[in-house]
């Protein structure tokens, strides 16, 4: 089976230049050193929102500066700077890494697991945020993985041990088939082998422990939670739709990374897209559907907490963050 992943010229160029890092593109060493000096300023974040009978809690893993000129592809000259200026931002941009906790009664379900120790001290705070919200990793019964990139699966492990020892990990069959099979790893170019090594390091221990449930699309993985195929960023990238009492929240995973640019132009892609054209098509479809139907969305790289709605405006879209409330349904 031929995978478009191996044909990404932009990605190969980045890796050849030696600045490739799975899922997250770090900026210059001087910029990163500055963020390290700000480590003590980190504020563990959690944000609660009721969705029908469920409660959703956004958990901050932290932020990291991203050079959009290196990260983004298929973008018109000058557009990045123009759109960043329009949104009162400048390059590099602090990019959020978010995870989400779904709570119903005593059941705790995590959507993506953050980075753990993969990217330095400004990230890797998801479990800290979880604890600040009042919960322990041992209480998590399930982890839903939107896709296998280390900024979403790195937090599955904690210093060589299962970070969520009582959880079942849910991953789509296309994603497992791509990242965790010997054939795919064998066919991968040498400078991309690390993707597969990290997939094995983060998901592999759960597989060996019999704690991974591989799902196919078309039925709920858990009550009220339906997986939806959204291939492009990775072959098995998955949205998770949470519905209860007429309310809906769609967990978007990595459908987008650069809000200031991609809401204005959904055709803009990133160097980490396995299949850039498919990723752009999924993004356009997702934006259109969310704008037409008005449901909530949650995205792992939108500015924390990353929950809101989108509105169509001319030929682009506008992000409308969820209105903040100090009230949340009793659980």
PDB file of C-alpha atoms in Angstrom, residues 160-280:
ATOM      1  CA  UNK A 160       8.751   4.621  31.295  1.00  0.00           C
ATOM      2  CA  UNK A 161       5.508   3.597  32.985  1.00  0.00           C
ATOM      3  CA  UNK A 162       1.880   3.711  31.878  1.00  0.00           C
ATOM      4  CA  UNK A 163       0.623   7.173  32.817  1.00  0.00           C
ATOM      5  CA  UNK A 164      -2.971   5.913  32.826  1.00  0.00           C
ATOM      6  CA  UNK A 165      -2.663   2.360  34.175  1.00  0.00           C
ATOM      7  CA  UNK A 166      -6.404   1.736  34.437  1.00  0.00           C
ATOM      8  CA  UNK A 167      -7.356   3.137  31.040  1.00  0.00           C
ATOM      9  CA  UNK A 168      -8.228   1.503  27.734  1.00  0.00           C
ATOM     10  CA  UNK A 169      -6.720   3.380  24.777  1.00  0.00           C
ATOM     11  CA  UNK A 170      -9.034   3.807  21.762  1.00  0.00           C
ATOM     12  CA  UNK A 171      -7.389   4.277  18.346  1.00  0.00           C
ATOM     13  CA  UNK A 172      -8.788   3.890  14.829  1.00  0.00           C
ATOM     14  CA  UNK A 173      -7.777   0.878  12.750  1.00  0.00           C
ATOM     15  CA  UNK A 174      -6.289   2.956   9.885  1.00  0.00           C
ATOM     16  CA  UNK A 175      -4.106   4.818  12.376  1.00  0.00           C
ATOM     17  CA  UNK A 176      -2.814   1.649  14.021  1.00  0.00           C
ATOM     18  CA  UNK A 177      -2.272  -0.016  10.641  1.00  0.00           C
ATOM     19  CA  UNK A 178      -0.162   2.907   9.460  1.00  0.00           C
ATOM     20  CA  UNK A 179       1.978   3.730  12.494  1.00  0.00           C
ATOM     21  CA  UNK A 180       2.294   0.408  14.271  1.00  0.00           C
ATOM     22  CA  UNK A 181       2.947  -2.167  11.569  1.00  0.00           C
ATOM     23  CA  UNK A 182       6.340  -3.493  10.562  1.00  0.00           C
ATOM     24  CA  UNK A 183       5.584  -2.934   6.861  1.00  0.00           C
ATOM     25  CA  UNK A 184       4.957   0.800   7.240  1.00  0.00           C
ATOM     26  CA  UNK A 185       8.049   1.229   9.370  1.00  0.00           C
ATOM     27  CA  UNK A 186      10.151  -0.704   6.867  1.00  0.00           C
ATOM     28  CA  UNK A 187       8.978   1.495   3.975  1.00  0.00           C
ATOM     29  CA  UNK A 188       9.569   4.770   5.818  1.00  0.00           C
ATOM     30  CA  UNK A 189      12.575   6.884   4.766  1.00  0.00           C
ATOM     31  CA  UNK A 190      15.392   6.727   7.293  1.00  0.00           C
ATOM     32  CA  UNK A 191      14.961  10.330   8.411  1.00  0.00           C
ATOM     33  CA  UNK A 192      11.292   9.644   9.264  1.00  0.00           C
ATOM     34  CA  UNK A 193      11.828   6.463  11.273  1.00  0.00           C
ATOM     35  CA  UNK A 194      11.502   8.439  14.488  1.00  0.00           C
ATOM     36  CA  UNK A 195       7.768   8.829  13.903  1.00  0.00           C
ATOM     37  CA  UNK A 196       7.387   5.073  14.148  1.00  0.00           C
ATOM     38  CA  UNK A 197       9.827   4.728  17.024  1.00  0.00           C
ATOM     39  CA  UNK A 198       7.818   7.219  19.061  1.00  0.00           C
ATOM     40  CA  UNK A 199       4.526   5.541  18.150  1.00  0.00           C
ATOM     41  CA  UNK A 200       5.942   2.275  19.479  1.00  0.00           C
ATOM     42  CA  UNK A 201       7.304   3.981  22.600  1.00  0.00           C
ATOM     43  CA  UNK A 202       4.021   5.663  23.548  1.00  0.00           C
ATOM     44  CA  UNK A 203       1.287   3.316  22.293  1.00  0.00           C
ATOM     45  CA  UNK A 204       3.305   0.084  22.167  1.00  0.00           C
ATOM     46  CA  UNK A 205       3.338  -0.561  25.939  1.00  0.00           C
ATOM     47  CA  UNK A 206      -0.467  -0.339  26.040  1.00  0.00           C
ATOM     48  CA  UNK A 207      -0.689  -2.755  23.112  1.00  0.00           C
ATOM     49  CA  UNK A 208       1.559  -5.227  24.919  1.00  0.00           C
ATOM     50  CA  UNK A 209      -0.565  -4.878  28.054  1.00  0.00           C
ATOM     51  CA  UNK A 210      -3.759  -5.583  26.078  1.00  0.00           C
ATOM     52  CA  UNK A 211      -5.068  -2.102  26.822  1.00  0.00           C
ATOM     53  CA  UNK A 212      -5.657  -0.850  23.267  1.00  0.00           C
ATOM     54  CA  UNK A 213      -9.061  -1.117  21.631  1.00  0.00           C
ATOM     55  CA  UNK A 214      -8.866  -0.683  17.867  1.00  0.00           C
ATOM     56  CA  UNK A 215     -12.125   0.677  16.492  1.00  0.00           C
ATOM     57  CA  UNK A 216     -13.694   1.036  13.083  1.00  0.00           C
ATOM     58  CA  UNK A 217     -16.128   3.762  12.166  1.00  0.00           C
ATOM     59  CA  UNK A 218     -19.907   3.572  12.167  1.00  0.00           C
ATOM     60  CA  UNK A 219     -20.754   2.974  15.815  1.00  0.00           C
ATOM     61  CA  UNK A 220     -20.150   4.593  19.184  1.00  0.00           C
ATOM     62  CA  UNK A 221     -16.911   3.758  20.978  1.00  0.00           C
ATOM     63  CA  UNK A 222     -18.530   4.663  24.306  1.00  0.00           C
ATOM     64  CA  UNK A 223     -22.069   5.815  25.161  1.00  0.00           C
ATOM     65  CA  UNK A 224     -22.649   9.225  23.594  1.00  0.00           C
ATOM     66  CA  UNK A 225     -19.309   9.280  21.749  1.00  0.00           C
ATOM     67  CA  UNK A 226     -19.144   8.589  17.999  1.00  0.00           C
ATOM     68  CA  UNK A 227     -15.843   8.472  16.069  1.00  0.00           C
ATOM     69  CA  UNK A 228     -15.828  10.114  12.640  1.00  0.00           C
ATOM     70  CA  UNK A 229     -13.178   9.439   9.999  1.00  0.00           C
ATOM     71  CA  UNK A 230     -11.210  12.565   9.065  1.00  0.00           C
ATOM     72  CA  UNK A 231      -8.102  11.314   7.228  1.00  0.00           C
ATOM     73  CA  UNK A 232      -5.561  13.752   5.857  1.00  0.00           C
ATOM     74  CA  UNK A 233      -3.366  15.026   8.662  1.00  0.00           C
ATOM     75  CA  UNK A 234      -2.733  11.323   9.300  1.00  0.00           C
ATOM     76  CA  UNK A 235      -4.336   8.287   7.618  1.00  0.00           C
ATOM     77  CA  UNK A 236      -6.505   7.446  10.619  1.00  0.00           C
ATOM     78  CA  UNK A 237      -7.136  10.912  12.032  1.00  0.00           C
ATOM     79  CA  UNK A 238     -10.446  10.875  13.904  1.00  0.00           C
ATOM     80  CA  UNK A 239     -12.999  13.382  15.163  1.00  0.00           C
ATOM     81  CA  UNK A 240     -14.978  12.368  18.245  1.00  0.00           C
ATOM     82  CA  UNK A 241     -18.573  13.594  18.414  1.00  0.00           C
ATOM     83  CA  UNK A 242     -20.058  13.976  21.900  1.00  0.00           C
ATOM     84  CA  UNK A 243     -23.857  14.360  21.967  1.00  0.00           C
ATOM     85  CA  UNK A 244     -26.309  14.544  24.851  1.00  0.00           C
ATOM     86  CA  UNK A 245     -29.781  16.092  25.273  1.00  0.00           C
ATOM     87  CA  UNK A 246     -29.621  17.864  21.926  1.00  0.00           C
ATOM     88  CA  UNK A 247     -26.194  19.394  22.584  1.00  0.00           C
ATOM     89  CA  UNK A 248     -23.093  18.514  20.593  1.00  0.00           C
ATOM     90  CA  UNK A 249     -19.363  19.075  20.881  1.00  0.00           C
ATOM     91  CA  UNK A 250     -17.004  17.789  18.190  1.00  0.00           C
ATOM     92  CA  UNK A 251     -13.390  17.109  19.175  1.00  0.00           C
ATOM     93  CA  UNK A 252     -11.380  18.192  16.158  1.00  0.00           C
ATOM     94  CA  UNK A 253      -7.889  16.952  17.019  1.00  0.00           C
ATOM     95  CA  UNK A 254      -5.439  18.439  14.507  1.00  0.00           C
ATOM     96  CA  UNK A 255      -7.824  19.677  11.827  1.00  0.00           C
ATOM     97  CA  UNK A 256      -6.068  23.025  12.219  1.00  0.00           C
ATOM     98  CA  UNK A 257      -3.047  24.626  13.861  1.00  0.00           C
ATOM     99  CA  UNK A 258      -2.846  28.291  12.834  1.00  0.00           C
ATOM    100  CA  UNK A 259      -6.133  30.005  13.682  1.00  0.00           C
ATOM    101  CA  UNK A 260      -5.209  33.431  12.328  1.00  0.00           C
ATOM    102  CA  UNK A 261      -4.296  31.947   8.939  1.00  0.00           C
ATOM    103  CA  UNK A 262      -6.390  28.800   8.449  1.00  0.00           C
ATOM    104  CA  UNK A 263      -9.774  30.263   9.410  1.00  0.00           C
ATOM    105  CA  UNK A 264      -9.136  32.897   6.747  1.00  0.00           C
ATOM    106  CA  UNK A 265      -7.899  30.306   4.245  1.00  0.00           C
ATOM    107  CA  UNK A 266      -8.701  26.631   5.027  1.00  0.00           C
ATOM    108  CA  UNK A 267      -6.567  25.555   2.047  1.00  0.00           C
ATOM    109  CA  UNK A 268      -3.381  26.396   3.973  1.00  0.00           C
ATOM    110  CA  UNK A 269      -1.671  23.192   5.135  1.00  0.00           C
ATOM    111  CA  UNK A 270       1.244  22.314   7.438  1.00  0.00           C
ATOM    112  CA  UNK A 271       4.461  20.381   6.968  1.00  0.00           C
ATOM    113  CA  UNK A 272       3.221  17.546   9.188  1.00  0.00           C
ATOM    114  CA  UNK A 273       0.171  16.700   7.099  1.00  0.00           C
ATOM    115  CA  UNK A 274       0.473  13.146   5.834  1.00  0.00           C
ATOM    116  CA  UNK A 275      -1.707  14.022   2.862  1.00  0.00           C
ATOM    117  CA  UNK A 276      -1.920  17.828   2.564  1.00  0.00           C
ATOM    118  CA  UNK A 277      -4.680  17.965  -0.059  1.00  0.00           C
ATOM    119  CA  UNK A 278      -6.857  15.555   1.930  1.00  0.00           C
ATOM    120  CA  UNK A 279      -6.186  17.516   5.132  1.00  0.00           C
ATOM    121  CA  UNK A 280      -7.273  20.753   3.443  1.00  0.00           C
TER     122      UNK A 280
END
